[in-house]
Amino acid sequence: MSIDFEFRKLVMDFHQGSDLIKYCYQCSRCADNCPVTKVSADFYGTTGYNPRNNILNALLGYKDLIFTEDELIIWGCTVCDTCDEVCPQDIELTEIFTFLKNQSIEQGKGPEFIYSQAKAIFDSAKAIPSQPAIERRREQMGLPAIVIPDVNELQTLLKNIGAAKKLK
Amino acid sequence: MTEFKMFEGCTIGNRIPFIEAASRKVFEKVGIETSQAAFSCCPDPTGMKSFDNNAWLTIGAMNLCLAEAEGKDIISLCNGCTNTLRGVQHQLKHDSLKKEKVNKELAKIGKEFKGTIDVKHFVDVLQEHLDKVKGSITKPLNGLKVACHPGCHYMRPAEWMESDDPMRPETLKKLVAASGATVVDYDELVLCCGSAVTNAYEEHGLANLKNKLDSIKNAGADIICVNCPACFQQFDTRQRDLSKKYEKEYDIPVLYITELYALAMGYSADEIGLKFHRTRLKSILEKYGL
Ligand code: SF4
Ligand code: SF4
């Protein structure tokens, strides 16, 4: 186990203007209120998903403890934003977790549905592309047709940002 | 009368349009005017944001630009879209570095984010029109026992969602009560539906869903009322998986608040496409003469 200072800097830099993460005193309010910890972890938090561990390891730069074989460590979070709300130190935990997830994607890891959604958005500008059957149903229900977004503009943005090359 | 730009979102627009149909009918009764725009995916605050935060910010800003160009506020039918659009706006307004970076990219497609419009969740707009709502109710849903589920992204993070309360929300309950129905309280009101984690780890997602639904069942609710399509789908399509996994019956019907209103405003189940729901509504509708 070693400290990765570069990773640590990225964590601290991610949320511009807010370095509240350094005030984490491991009180565990986040884990106590996390719905996924509740259904996946044992009493001591040694198994399953645990936001408190992630904050500790991110702050200390223990990159190896976060990015392991077990992707549940990062991707178990269901983004309910409860931890942010209950944290007595006002740490925006989910922003840090967004950074960890983005890093996991950089490494080509992460769950399949994240990639398939990103691909659908790249291809059609919608997470759920339109289908003839649904278009008919819209018409039958008296709904106007969906106005088609500019896919080219969106693709230009995603390519320039460097997001397009992470697609699978 | 102010006109909003309608942000129906990918899930409602392209998968469960019957919710849009009910919403448009209710808006018409209440006098909420909308028009369309060529919006792309918001994009998803649990999906695209996790994939690439910069992409999330930039596409979100691109959508805001479309409404800015017309000088109109956005009304969103979805918690996720509202959360993204308000979140992007909040972050860009409070972080000039991010704003500069995003605008540099937007300039390449001839756009600029300015932050001149507001994004509203439709529940908050309905709340502002509560008198009109009450005046449009012709079939009060007296006796119907409703468990409310406002959903995480409607109320958190508090900094940018600015709902009535991030942990004890009341707005949806007030809206339901206005229909004449009875709101039943339950312990797990603010518990997440678990949509995102179910996609990645079904086992944990279903265990969470069980916690939620057991609490709703114990409270004796006839139906669950929601204001988010992701929550809607989680409850409407995954109760069957839950029954199978835990060998216990889970089949509590789910209604969008605008579907509930449409019924209370005299529309028939057929007119708003309730037959497209997976959970069975028939016995409840019969029981309350709807
Ligand atoms: S609730 Fe906040 S301070 Fe407490 S352990 Fe979690 S992140 Fe640290
Ligand atoms: S946002 Fe993620 S880590 Fe925080 S409480 Fe919700 S599921 Fe747990």
mmCIF file of C-alpha atoms in Angstrom, chain A:
data_model
loop_
_atom_site.group_PDB
_atom_site.id
_atom_site.type_symbol
_atom_site.label_atom_id
_atom_site.label_comp_id
_atom_site.label_asym_id
_atom_site.label_seq_id
_atom_site.Cartn_x
_atom_site.Cartn_y
_atom_site.Cartn_z
ATOM 1 C CA MET A 1 0.000 0.000 0.000
ATOM 2 C CA SER A 2 1.522 3.289 -1.041
ATOM 3 C CA ILE A 3 0.492 6.906 -1.250
ATOM 4 C CA ASP A 4 -0.091 8.174 -4.766
ATOM 5 C CA PHE A 5 0.468 11.918 -4.529
ATOM 6 C CA GLU A 6 -0.578 12.589 -8.090
ATOM 7 C CA PHE A 7 -3.925 10.878 -7.463
ATOM 8 C CA ARG A 8 -4.295 12.776 -4.211
ATOM 9 C CA LYS A 9 -3.805 16.073 -6.009
ATOM 10 C CA LEU A 10 -6.432 15.149 -8.596
ATOM 11 C CA VAL A 11 -8.904 14.373 -5.802
ATOM 12 C CA MET A 12 -8.238 17.707 -4.106
ATOM 13 C CA ASP A 13 -8.405 19.602 -7.402
ATOM 14 C CA PHE A 14 -11.590 18.016 -8.682
ATOM 15 C CA HIS A 15 -13.929 20.224 -6.787
ATOM 16 C CA GLN A 16 -12.604 23.691 -7.454
ATOM 17 C CA GLY A 17 -12.707 25.925 -4.444
ATOM 18 C CA SER A 18 -13.756 23.233 -2.009
ATOM 19 C CA ASP A 19 -11.179 21.203 -0.124
ATOM 20 C CA LEU A 20 -13.575 20.197 2.641
ATOM 21 C CA ILE A 21 -12.632 16.550 2.190
ATOM 22 C CA LYS A 22 -9.616 17.122 4.433
ATOM 23 C CA TYR A 23 -11.950 17.754 7.359
ATOM 24 C CA CYS A 24 -13.351 14.220 7.267
ATOM 25 C CA TYR A 25 -13.014 12.796 10.764
ATOM 26 C CA GLN A 26 -14.317 9.347 9.894
ATOM 27 C CA CYS A 27 -17.485 9.713 11.952
ATOM 28 C CA SER A 28 -19.267 7.306 9.571
ATOM 29 C CA ARG A 29 -22.500 9.269 9.268
ATOM 30 C CA CYS A 30 -22.198 8.734 5.501
ATOM 31 C CA ALA A 31 -21.925 4.958 5.738
ATOM 32 C CA ASP A 32 -24.590 4.802 8.458
ATOM 33 C CA ASN A 33 -27.059 6.454 6.097
ATOM 34 C CA CYS A 34 -26.002 4.933 2.795
ATOM 35 C CA PRO A 35 -28.726 2.619 1.444
ATOM 36 C CA VAL A 36 -26.205 0.466 -0.409
ATOM 37 C CA THR A 37 -23.948 0.036 2.630
ATOM 38 C CA LYS A 38 -27.056 -1.071 4.490
ATOM 39 C CA VAL A 39 -27.781 -3.939 2.110
ATOM 40 C CA SER A 40 -24.239 -4.916 1.140
ATOM 41 C CA ALA A 41 -21.934 -4.500 4.142
ATOM 42 C CA ASP A 42 -21.392 -6.337 7.395
ATOM 43 C CA PHE A 43 -21.509 -4.512 10.720
ATOM 44 C CA TYR A 44 -17.830 -3.519 10.686
ATOM 45 C CA GLY A 45 -17.894 -2.384 7.091
ATOM 46 C CA THR A 46 -15.186 -4.817 6.066
ATOM 47 C CA THR A 47 -17.272 -6.133 3.168
ATOM 48 C CA GLY A 48 -19.577 -4.458 0.684
ATOM 49 C CA TYR A 49 -19.856 -0.831 -0.324
ATOM 50 C CA ASN A 50 -18.601 1.883 2.042
ATOM 51 C CA PRO A 51 -18.482 5.642 1.336
ATOM 52 C CA ARG A 52 -16.468 6.378 4.485
ATOM 53 C CA ASN A 53 -13.640 4.133 3.324
ATOM 54 C CA ASN A 54 -13.651 5.788 -0.079
ATOM 55 C CA ILE A 55 -13.308 9.268 1.395
ATOM 56 C CA LEU A 56 -10.471 8.126 3.655
ATOM 57 C CA ASN A 57 -8.586 6.394 0.877
ATOM 58 C CA ALA A 58 -9.125 9.232 -1.591
ATOM 59 C CA LEU A 59 -7.899 11.809 0.904
ATOM 60 C CA LEU A 60 -4.824 9.790 1.822
ATOM 61 C CA GLY A 61 -4.023 8.940 -1.784
ATOM 62 C CA TYR A 62 -4.389 5.189 -1.363
ATOM 63 C CA LYS A 63 -5.248 4.660 -4.995
ATOM 64 C CA ASP A 64 -4.583 0.918 -4.904
ATOM 65 C CA LEU A 65 -7.240 0.417 -2.255
ATOM 66 C CA ILE A 66 -9.876 2.129 -4.372
ATOM 67 C CA PHE A 67 -9.176 0.705 -7.800
ATOM 68 C CA THR A 68 -9.122 -3.008 -7.111
ATOM 69 C CA GLU A 69 -10.587 -6.041 -8.837
ATOM 70 C CA ASP A 70 -13.819 -5.444 -6.943
ATOM 71 C CA GLU A 71 -15.539 -2.588 -8.762
ATOM 72 C CA LEU A 72 -18.315 -2.523 -6.163
ATOM 73 C CA ILE A 73 -15.967 -0.314 -4.128
ATOM 74 C CA ILE A 74 -16.635 2.493 -6.600
ATOM 75 C CA TRP A 75 -19.719 1.547 -8.549
ATOM 76 C CA GLY A 76 -21.868 0.408 -5.621
ATOM 77 C CA CYS A 77 -22.929 4.047 -5.136
ATOM 78 C CA THR A 78 -26.470 4.638 -6.380
ATOM 79 C CA VAL A 79 -26.042 8.452 -6.383
ATOM 80 C CA CYS A 80 -28.823 9.191 -3.903
ATOM 81 C CA ASP A 81 -26.879 12.143 -2.408
ATOM 82 C CA THR A 82 -27.865 11.163 1.125
ATOM 83 C CA CYS A 83 -24.264 11.088 2.357
ATOM 84 C CA ASP A 84 -23.670 14.701 1.258
ATOM 85 C CA GLU A 85 -26.730 15.779 3.159
ATOM 86 C CA VAL A 86 -25.885 14.065 6.455
ATOM 87 C CA CYS A 87 -22.127 14.683 6.521
ATOM 88 C CA PRO A 88 -21.439 16.974 9.512
ATOM 89 C CA GLN A 89 -18.438 18.425 7.683
ATOM 90 C CA ASP A 90 -20.426 19.367 4.581
ATOM 91 C CA ILE A 91 -18.183 17.306 2.353
ATOM 92 C CA GLU A 92 -19.654 16.856 -1.112
ATOM 93 C CA LEU A 93 -19.020 13.141 -1.156
ATOM 94 C CA THR A 94 -20.822 12.411 -4.403
ATOM 95 C CA GLU A 95 -18.605 14.898 -6.246
ATOM 96 C CA ILE A 96 -15.575 12.930 -5.057
ATOM 97 C CA PHE A 97 -17.323 9.698 -6.064
ATOM 98 C CA THR A 98 -18.029 11.168 -9.503
ATOM 99 C CA PHE A 99 -14.300 11.742 -9.844
ATOM 100 C CA LEU A 100 -13.546 8.134 -8.787
ATOM 101 C CA LYS A 101 -16.065 6.823 -11.327
ATOM 102 C CA ASN A 102 -14.607 9.029 -14.077
ATOM 103 C CA GLN A 103 -11.160 7.620 -13.230
ATOM 104 C CA SER A 104 -12.497 4.081 -13.357
ATOM 105 C CA ILE A 105 -13.853 4.786 -16.867
ATOM 106 C CA GLU A 106 -10.446 6.225 -17.871
ATOM 107 C CA GLN A 107 -9.053 2.809 -16.994
ATOM 108 C CA GLY A 108 -11.627 1.166 -19.240
ATOM 109 C CA LYS A 109 -13.512 -0.266 -16.260
ATOM 110 C CA GLY A 110 -17.023 0.310 -14.951
ATOM 111 C CA PRO A 111 -20.414 -1.301 -15.495
ATOM 112 C CA GLU A 112 -21.769 -2.088 -18.929
ATOM 113 C CA PHE A 113 -24.867 0.127 -18.636
ATOM 114 C CA ILE A 114 -22.754 3.258 -18.235
ATOM 115 C CA TYR A 115 -20.989 2.537 -21.534
ATOM 116 C CA SER A 116 -24.155 1.622 -23.405
ATOM 117 C CA GLN A 117 -25.856 4.807 -22.255
ATOM 118 C CA ALA A 118 -22.886 6.978 -23.253
ATOM 119 C CA LYS A 119 -22.846 5.260 -26.645
ATOM 120 C CA ALA A 120 -26.567 5.855 -27.174
ATOM 121 C CA ILE A 121 -26.110 9.529 -26.314
ATOM 122 C CA PHE A 122 -23.171 9.804 -28.720
ATOM 123 C CA ASP A 123 -25.077 8.088 -31.539
ATOM 124 C CA SER A 124 -28.500 9.671 -31.150
ATOM 125 C CA ALA A 125 -28.143 12.515 -28.608
ATOM 126 C CA LYS A 126 -30.632 10.613 -26.425
ATOM 127 C CA ALA A 127 -29.957 8.061 -23.687
ATOM 128 C CA ILE A 128 -32.971 6.194 -25.007
ATOM 129 C CA PRO A 129 -33.174 6.443 -28.806
ATOM 130 C CA SER A 130 -36.582 6.876 -30.363
ATOM 131 C CA GLN A 131 -38.308 3.777 -31.762
ATOM 132 C CA PRO A 132 -41.030 3.545 -34.417
ATOM 133 C CA ALA A 133 -43.424 1.770 -32.016
ATOM 134 C CA ILE A 134 -43.118 4.556 -29.431
ATOM 135 C CA GLU A 135 -43.439 7.236 -32.108
ATOM 136 C CA ARG A 136 -46.716 5.629 -33.163
ATOM 137 C CA ARG A 137 -47.886 5.454 -29.582
ATOM 138 C CA ARG A 138 -47.083 9.140 -29.108
ATOM 139 C CA GLU A 139 -49.175 9.949 -32.136
ATOM 140 C CA GLN A 140 -52.065 7.782 -30.965
ATOM 141 C CA MET A 141 -52.019 9.567 -27.628
ATOM 142 C CA GLY A 142 -52.160 12.956 -29.324
ATOM 143 C CA LEU A 143 -48.578 13.880 -28.414
ATOM 144 C CA PRO A 144 -46.406 16.003 -30.692
ATOM 145 C CA ALA A 145 -43.397 14.301 -32.299
ATOM 146 C CA ILE A 146 -40.140 14.753 -30.367
ATOM 147 C CA VAL A 147 -38.036 17.550 -31.887
ATOM 148 C CA ILE A 148 -34.832 15.927 -33.120
ATOM 149 C CA PRO A 149 -31.697 17.322 -31.442
ATOM 150 C CA ASP A 150 -28.537 18.248 -33.359
ATOM 151 C CA VAL A 151 -26.453 15.055 -33.138
ATOM 152 C CA ASN A 152 -23.521 16.606 -35.018
ATOM 153 C CA GLU A 153 -23.090 19.403 -32.497
ATOM 154 C CA LEU A 154 -23.207 16.957 -29.630
ATOM 155 C CA GLN A 155 -20.658 14.663 -31.276
ATOM 156 C CA THR A 156 -18.355 17.619 -31.912
ATOM 157 C CA LEU A 157 -18.471 18.481 -28.217
ATOM 158 C CA LEU A 158 -17.855 14.912 -27.063
ATOM 159 C CA LYS A 159 -14.934 14.478 -29.451
ATOM 160 C CA ASN A 160 -13.281 17.752 -28.501
ATOM 161 C CA ILE A 161 -13.634 17.068 -24.772
ATOM 162 C CA GLY A 162 -12.055 13.656 -25.213
ATOM 163 C CA ALA A 163 -15.124 11.758 -24.021
ATOM 164 C CA ALA A 164 -15.786 10.044 -27.347
ATOM 165 C CA LYS A 165 -12.588 8.026 -27.255
ATOM 166 C CA LYS A 166 -13.587 6.390 -23.975
ATOM 167 C CA LEU A 167 -16.606 4.738 -25.578
ATOM 168 C CA LYS A 168 -16.454 1.002 -26.074
#
